[in-house]
């Protein structure tokens, strides 16, 4: 059995997949605003909920007995291709993703087939969770619960993000982060043209790790700063 097939086999039973899908929809409903009708309408037209529903359908299909699984899998594959083409969201069913999964906006989203994502996680457009590293360090990220990934951020390698981690827009994360850590990408670099009113804008900012970073590597532990660019 390949590692991808093994990951599919480790997915929850069909009842658990149904519960996960209900939690996913509830997450979208909570985020939407307005009347009940407006919230439901916004949920139905959200690209993210389309992708999550197809994902859960694929995971449910993988738990069925062989004859039914053989019939359902091609249907899932076609739906998944439509999601990739229409919305630019590529999340294989073998990815292990907890309930309450929320995708904000769409396009340019890729999640490795071997990724592990905890409960109530939010990801934005342009996010990549992929394979990285070499040798013993080669692998895919494992995310805890309540993780937020801002637009355009990239995670790769055998790393772990603890619960309640927040990753700001366009940040590149290749090291493990302790629970509660907040990280962000560097600010802009002024190259020329009309001088900005603030001289500080002419300086190259260091990567904003809203946490203290050990010199020896390893985990990045959170500091007292609270804001993360998103």
mmCIF file of C-alpha atoms in Angstrom:
data_model
loop_
_atom_site.group_PDB
_atom_site.id
_atom_site.type_symbol
_atom_site.label_atom_id
_atom_site.label_comp_id
_atom_site.label_asym_id
_atom_site.label_seq_id
_atom_site.Cartn_x
_atom_site.Cartn_y
_atom_site.Cartn_z
ATOM 1 C CA UNK A 1 0.000 0.000 0.000
ATOM 2 C CA UNK A 2 1.371 3.425 -0.975
ATOM 3 C CA UNK A 3 1.666 6.199 1.599
ATOM 4 C CA UNK A 4 -1.222 8.008 -0.124
ATOM 5 C CA UNK A 5 -3.458 4.941 0.086
ATOM 6 C CA UNK A 6 -2.430 4.483 3.704
ATOM 7 C CA UNK A 7 -3.469 8.062 4.473
ATOM 8 C CA UNK A 8 -6.854 7.462 2.850
ATOM 9 C CA UNK A 9 -7.277 4.286 4.894
ATOM 10 C CA UNK A 10 -6.606 6.303 8.049
ATOM 11 C CA UNK A 11 -9.468 8.712 7.334
ATOM 12 C CA UNK A 12 -12.416 8.727 9.775
ATOM 13 C CA UNK A 13 -15.351 6.394 9.329
ATOM 14 C CA UNK A 14 -18.279 7.622 7.240
ATOM 15 C CA UNK A 15 -20.204 8.863 10.308
ATOM 16 C CA UNK A 16 -17.197 10.955 11.366
ATOM 17 C CA UNK A 17 -16.842 12.385 7.858
ATOM 18 C CA UNK A 18 -20.485 13.442 7.988
ATOM 19 C CA UNK A 19 -19.907 15.145 11.333
ATOM 20 C CA UNK A 20 -16.826 16.886 9.937
ATOM 21 C CA UNK A 21 -18.809 18.187 6.960
ATOM 22 C CA UNK A 22 -21.523 19.538 9.250
ATOM 23 C CA UNK A 23 -18.859 21.321 11.295
ATOM 24 C CA UNK A 24 -17.339 22.720 8.089
ATOM 25 C CA UNK A 25 -20.684 24.136 6.992
ATOM 26 C CA UNK A 26 -21.327 25.519 10.478
ATOM 27 C CA UNK A 27 -17.979 27.308 10.309
ATOM 28 C CA UNK A 28 -18.943 28.999 7.049
ATOM 29 C CA UNK A 29 -22.360 29.893 8.416
ATOM 30 C CA UNK A 30 -20.784 31.577 11.455
ATOM 31 C CA UNK A 31 -18.409 33.612 9.297
ATOM 32 C CA UNK A 32 -21.161 34.847 6.961
ATOM 33 C CA UNK A 33 -23.209 37.877 7.961
ATOM 34 C CA UNK A 34 -26.819 38.946 7.553
ATOM 35 C CA UNK A 35 -30.102 37.084 7.800
ATOM 36 C CA UNK A 36 -30.347 33.310 7.844
ATOM 37 C CA UNK A 37 -31.353 33.284 4.187
ATOM 38 C CA UNK A 38 -28.438 35.536 3.234
ATOM 39 C CA UNK A 39 -25.990 33.401 5.217
ATOM 40 C CA UNK A 40 -27.223 30.220 3.574
ATOM 41 C CA UNK A 41 -27.018 31.850 0.141
ATOM 42 C CA UNK A 42 -23.450 32.996 0.791
ATOM 43 C CA UNK A 43 -22.505 29.495 1.969
ATOM 44 C CA UNK A 44 -23.951 27.870 -1.139
ATOM 45 C CA UNK A 45 -21.990 30.110 -3.496
ATOM 46 C CA UNK A 46 -18.673 30.069 -1.614
ATOM 47 C CA UNK A 47 -15.892 28.328 -3.613
ATOM 48 C CA UNK A 48 -14.349 27.104 -0.373
ATOM 49 C CA UNK A 49 -17.457 25.222 0.712
ATOM 50 C CA UNK A 50 -17.625 23.580 -2.712
ATOM 51 C CA UNK A 51 -14.047 22.367 -2.283
ATOM 52 C CA UNK A 52 -14.579 21.195 1.294
ATOM 53 C CA UNK A 53 -17.783 19.349 0.377
ATOM 54 C CA UNK A 54 -16.037 17.507 -2.463
ATOM 55 C CA UNK A 55 -13.139 16.723 -0.118
ATOM 56 C CA UNK A 56 -15.461 15.182 2.481
ATOM 57 C CA UNK A 57 -17.356 13.295 -0.202
ATOM 58 C CA UNK A 58 -14.078 11.790 -1.398
ATOM 59 C CA UNK A 59 -13.113 10.821 2.144
ATOM 60 C CA UNK A 60 -16.533 9.272 2.702
ATOM 61 C CA UNK A 61 -16.299 7.358 -0.577
ATOM 62 C CA UNK A 62 -12.935 5.942 0.506
ATOM 63 C CA UNK A 63 -14.583 4.312 3.548
ATOM 64 C CA UNK A 64 -17.179 2.382 1.554
ATOM 65 C CA UNK A 65 -17.052 -1.299 0.646
ATOM 66 C CA UNK A 66 -15.096 -2.185 -2.471
ATOM 67 C CA UNK A 67 -17.831 -2.298 -5.160
ATOM 68 C CA UNK A 68 -19.380 0.991 -4.041
ATOM 69 C CA UNK A 69 -15.973 2.590 -3.528
ATOM 70 C CA UNK A 70 -15.004 1.689 -7.097
ATOM 71 C CA UNK A 71 -18.150 3.377 -8.407
ATOM 72 C CA UNK A 72 -17.862 6.503 -6.264
ATOM 73 C CA UNK A 73 -14.146 7.178 -6.688
ATOM 74 C CA UNK A 74 -14.289 8.148 -10.406
ATOM 75 C CA UNK A 75 -17.184 10.490 -9.598
ATOM 76 C CA UNK A 76 -15.112 12.089 -6.838
ATOM 77 C CA UNK A 77 -12.116 12.430 -9.164
ATOM 78 C CA UNK A 78 -14.204 14.274 -11.761
ATOM 79 C CA UNK A 79 -15.644 16.622 -9.130
ATOM 80 C CA UNK A 80 -12.185 17.259 -7.712
ATOM 81 C CA UNK A 81 -10.859 18.170 -11.167
ATOM 82 C CA UNK A 82 -13.700 20.667 -11.567
ATOM 83 C CA UNK A 83 -12.778 22.230 -8.220
ATOM 84 C CA UNK A 84 -9.135 22.545 -9.291
ATOM 85 C CA UNK A 85 -10.012 24.050 -12.674
ATOM 86 C CA UNK A 86 -12.851 26.348 -11.573
ATOM 87 C CA UNK A 87 -11.554 27.538 -8.210
ATOM 88 C CA UNK A 88 -7.846 26.739 -8.182
ATOM 89 C CA UNK A 89 -8.125 24.687 -4.991
ATOM 90 C CA UNK A 90 -6.157 21.422 -4.926
ATOM 91 C CA UNK A 91 -6.739 19.397 -1.761
ATOM 92 C CA UNK A 92 -6.540 15.598 -2.239
ATOM 93 C CA UNK A 93 -8.864 13.477 -0.115
ATOM 94 C CA UNK A 94 -5.878 11.706 1.433
ATOM 95 C CA UNK A 95 -4.952 14.882 3.322
ATOM 96 C CA UNK A 96 -6.017 14.476 6.955
ATOM 97 C CA UNK A 97 -8.070 17.538 7.831
ATOM 98 C CA UNK A 98 -10.061 18.084 11.008
ATOM 99 C CA UNK A 99 -13.625 19.332 11.302
ATOM 100 C CA UNK A 100 -14.476 23.014 10.966
ATOM 101 C CA UNK A 101 -12.137 23.549 7.994
ATOM 102 C CA UNK A 102 -12.560 26.979 6.372
ATOM 103 C CA UNK A 103 -11.130 28.257 3.072
ATOM 104 C CA UNK A 104 -11.337 32.038 2.711
ATOM 105 C CA UNK A 105 -11.515 33.140 -0.937
ATOM 106 C CA UNK A 106 -9.980 30.880 -3.596
ATOM 107 C CA UNK A 107 -7.242 30.336 -6.218
ATOM 108 C CA UNK A 108 -3.693 29.125 -5.903
ATOM 109 C CA UNK A 109 -4.387 26.851 -2.931
ATOM 110 C CA UNK A 110 -2.424 23.605 -2.721
ATOM 111 C CA UNK A 111 -2.343 21.122 0.150
ATOM 112 C CA UNK A 112 -0.112 18.045 0.010
ATOM 113 C CA UNK A 113 -1.809 14.673 -0.083
ATOM 114 C CA UNK A 114 0.130 13.777 3.080
ATOM 115 C CA UNK A 115 -0.540 16.948 5.081
ATOM 116 C CA UNK A 116 -2.211 16.816 8.496
ATOM 117 C CA UNK A 117 -4.407 19.751 9.558
ATOM 118 C CA UNK A 118 -6.196 20.032 12.888
ATOM 119 C CA UNK A 119 -9.685 21.243 13.756
ATOM 120 C CA UNK A 120 -11.104 24.705 13.038
ATOM 121 C CA UNK A 121 -8.276 25.806 10.764
ATOM 122 C CA UNK A 122 -8.600 28.775 8.391
ATOM 123 C CA UNK A 123 -6.591 29.055 5.169
ATOM 124 C CA UNK A 124 -6.605 31.898 2.660
ATOM 125 C CA UNK A 125 -5.984 32.262 -1.067
ATOM 126 C CA UNK A 126 -2.534 31.429 -2.421
ATOM 127 C CA UNK A 127 -1.600 29.110 0.448
ATOM 128 C CA UNK A 128 0.723 26.157 -0.149
ATOM 129 C CA UNK A 129 1.249 23.318 2.331
ATOM 130 C CA UNK A 130 3.791 21.124 0.601
ATOM 131 C CA UNK A 131 6.644 18.649 0.739
ATOM 132 C CA UNK A 132 10.095 20.003 1.517
ATOM 133 C CA UNK A 133 13.499 19.160 2.932
ATOM 134 C CA UNK A 134 15.831 16.281 2.171
ATOM 135 C CA UNK A 135 16.861 13.052 3.809
ATOM 136 C CA UNK A 136 15.486 12.594 7.315
ATOM 137 C CA UNK A 137 14.147 16.154 7.253
ATOM 138 C CA UNK A 138 12.004 15.613 4.187
ATOM 139 C CA UNK A 139 8.293 15.630 4.889
ATOM 140 C CA UNK A 140 5.121 17.688 5.070
ATOM 141 C CA UNK A 141 3.749 20.073 7.700
ATOM 142 C CA UNK A 142 1.516 18.964 10.549
ATOM 143 C CA UNK A 143 -0.852 21.665 11.820
ATOM 144 C CA UNK A 144 -2.579 21.750 15.184
ATOM 145 C CA UNK A 145 -6.045 23.127 15.953
ATOM 146 C CA UNK A 146 -7.213 26.699 15.335
ATOM 147 C CA UNK A 147 -4.364 27.572 12.963
ATOM 148 C CA UNK A 148 -4.754 30.609 10.690
ATOM 149 C CA UNK A 149 -2.814 30.859 7.403
ATOM 150 C CA UNK A 150 -2.840 34.274 5.718
ATOM 151 C CA UNK A 151 -2.972 34.934 1.983
ATOM 152 C CA UNK A 152 0.001 33.685 0.003
ATOM 153 C CA UNK A 153 1.868 32.016 2.844
ATOM 154 C CA UNK A 154 3.926 28.892 2.196
ATOM 155 C CA UNK A 155 4.596 25.988 4.558
ATOM 156 C CA UNK A 156 6.906 23.145 3.660
ATOM 157 C CA UNK A 157 9.060 20.424 5.156
ATOM 158 C CA UNK A 158 8.744 18.171 8.181
ATOM 159 C CA UNK A 159 7.554 20.856 10.556
ATOM 160 C CA UNK A 160 4.855 21.152 13.196
ATOM 161 C CA UNK A 161 2.653 24.150 13.901
ATOM 162 C CA UNK A 162 1.120 24.063 17.360
ATOM 163 C CA UNK A 163 -2.415 25.033 18.277
ATOM 164 C CA UNK A 164 -3.526 28.644 17.740
ATOM 165 C CA UNK A 165 -0.614 29.571 15.468
ATOM 166 C CA UNK A 166 -1.159 32.535 13.120
ATOM 167 C CA UNK A 167 0.856 32.935 9.913
ATOM 168 C CA UNK A 168 0.655 36.319 8.192
ATOM 169 C CA UNK A 169 0.333 37.018 4.478
ATOM 170 C CA UNK A 170 3.191 35.836 2.221
ATOM 171 C CA UNK A 171 5.248 34.401 5.078
ATOM 172 C CA UNK A 172 7.417 31.376 4.270
ATOM 173 C CA UNK A 173 7.529 28.891 7.140
ATOM 174 C CA UNK A 174 10.044 26.054 7.144
ATOM 175 C CA UNK A 175 10.583 25.703 10.890
ATOM 176 C CA UNK A 176 8.323 24.374 13.618
ATOM 177 C CA UNK A 177 6.275 26.881 15.599
ATOM 178 C CA UNK A 178 5.168 26.463 19.199
ATOM 179 C CA UNK A 179 1.530 26.849 20.185
ATOM 180 C CA UNK A 180 0.336 30.444 20.028
ATOM 181 C CA UNK A 181 3.174 31.709 17.820
ATOM 182 C CA UNK A 182 2.476 34.531 15.373
ATOM 183 C CA UNK A 183 4.699 35.102 12.331
ATOM 184 C CA UNK A 184 4.623 37.542 9.421
ATOM 185 C CA UNK A 185 6.586 38.289 6.248
ATOM 186 C CA UNK A 186 9.010 41.249 5.963
ATOM 187 C CA UNK A 187 7.633 44.665 5.083
ATOM 188 C CA UNK A 188 8.166 46.340 1.716
ATOM 189 C CA UNK A 189 11.567 47.579 0.481
ATOM 190 C CA UNK A 190 11.759 51.111 -0.986
ATOM 191 C CA UNK A 191 13.643 50.963 -4.323
ATOM 192 C CA UNK A 192 13.302 54.457 -5.817
ATOM 193 C CA UNK A 193 11.022 57.193 -7.079
ATOM 194 C CA UNK A 194 9.435 59.831 -4.880
ATOM 195 C CA UNK A 195 10.854 59.633 -1.379
ATOM 196 C CA UNK A 196 8.393 58.239 1.161
ATOM 197 C CA UNK A 197 7.403 60.532 4.043
ATOM 198 C CA UNK A 198 8.794 58.075 6.555
ATOM 199 C CA UNK A 199 12.574 57.510 6.303
ATOM 200 C CA UNK A 200 12.192 54.145 7.978
ATOM 201 C CA UNK A 201 10.546 52.860 4.789
ATOM 202 C CA UNK A 202 13.926 53.050 3.026
ATOM 203 C CA UNK A 203 15.338 50.375 5.258
ATOM 204 C CA UNK A 204 15.062 46.668 4.648
ATOM 205 C CA UNK A 205 13.017 45.158 7.417
ATOM 206 C CA UNK A 206 14.031 41.852 8.922
ATOM 207 C CA UNK A 207 11.564 39.003 8.691
ATOM 208 C CA UNK A 208 8.936 39.790 11.286
ATOM 209 C CA UNK A 209 8.766 36.813 13.584
ATOM 210 C CA UNK A 210 6.342 38.068 16.185
ATOM 211 C CA UNK A 211 8.082 35.662 18.507
ATOM 212 C CA UNK A 212 11.585 35.100 19.800
ATOM 213 C CA UNK A 213 13.695 32.912 17.537
ATOM 214 C CA UNK A 214 16.303 30.634 19.148
ATOM 215 C CA UNK A 215 19.744 30.964 17.570
ATOM 216 C CA UNK A 216 20.197 27.226 17.566
ATOM 217 C CA UNK A 217 17.092 26.598 15.467
ATOM 218 C CA UNK A 218 14.084 24.541 16.391
ATOM 219 C CA UNK A 219 10.797 25.963 17.554
ATOM 220 C CA UNK A 220 9.908 29.626 17.441
ATOM 221 C CA UNK A 221 8.157 30.591 20.659
ATOM 222 C CA UNK A 222 5.592 33.384 20.878
ATOM 223 C CA UNK A 223 6.298 36.801 22.361
ATOM 224 C CA UNK A 224 3.948 39.411 23.764
ATOM 225 C CA UNK A 225 3.160 41.036 20.381
ATOM 226 C CA UNK A 226 -0.354 40.327 19.181
ATOM 227 C CA UNK A 227 -0.800 41.614 15.629
ATOM 228 C CA UNK A 228 -0.193 39.622 12.466
ATOM 229 C CA UNK A 229 -0.445 41.009 8.952
ATOM 230 C CA UNK A 230 -3.085 39.139 7.018
#
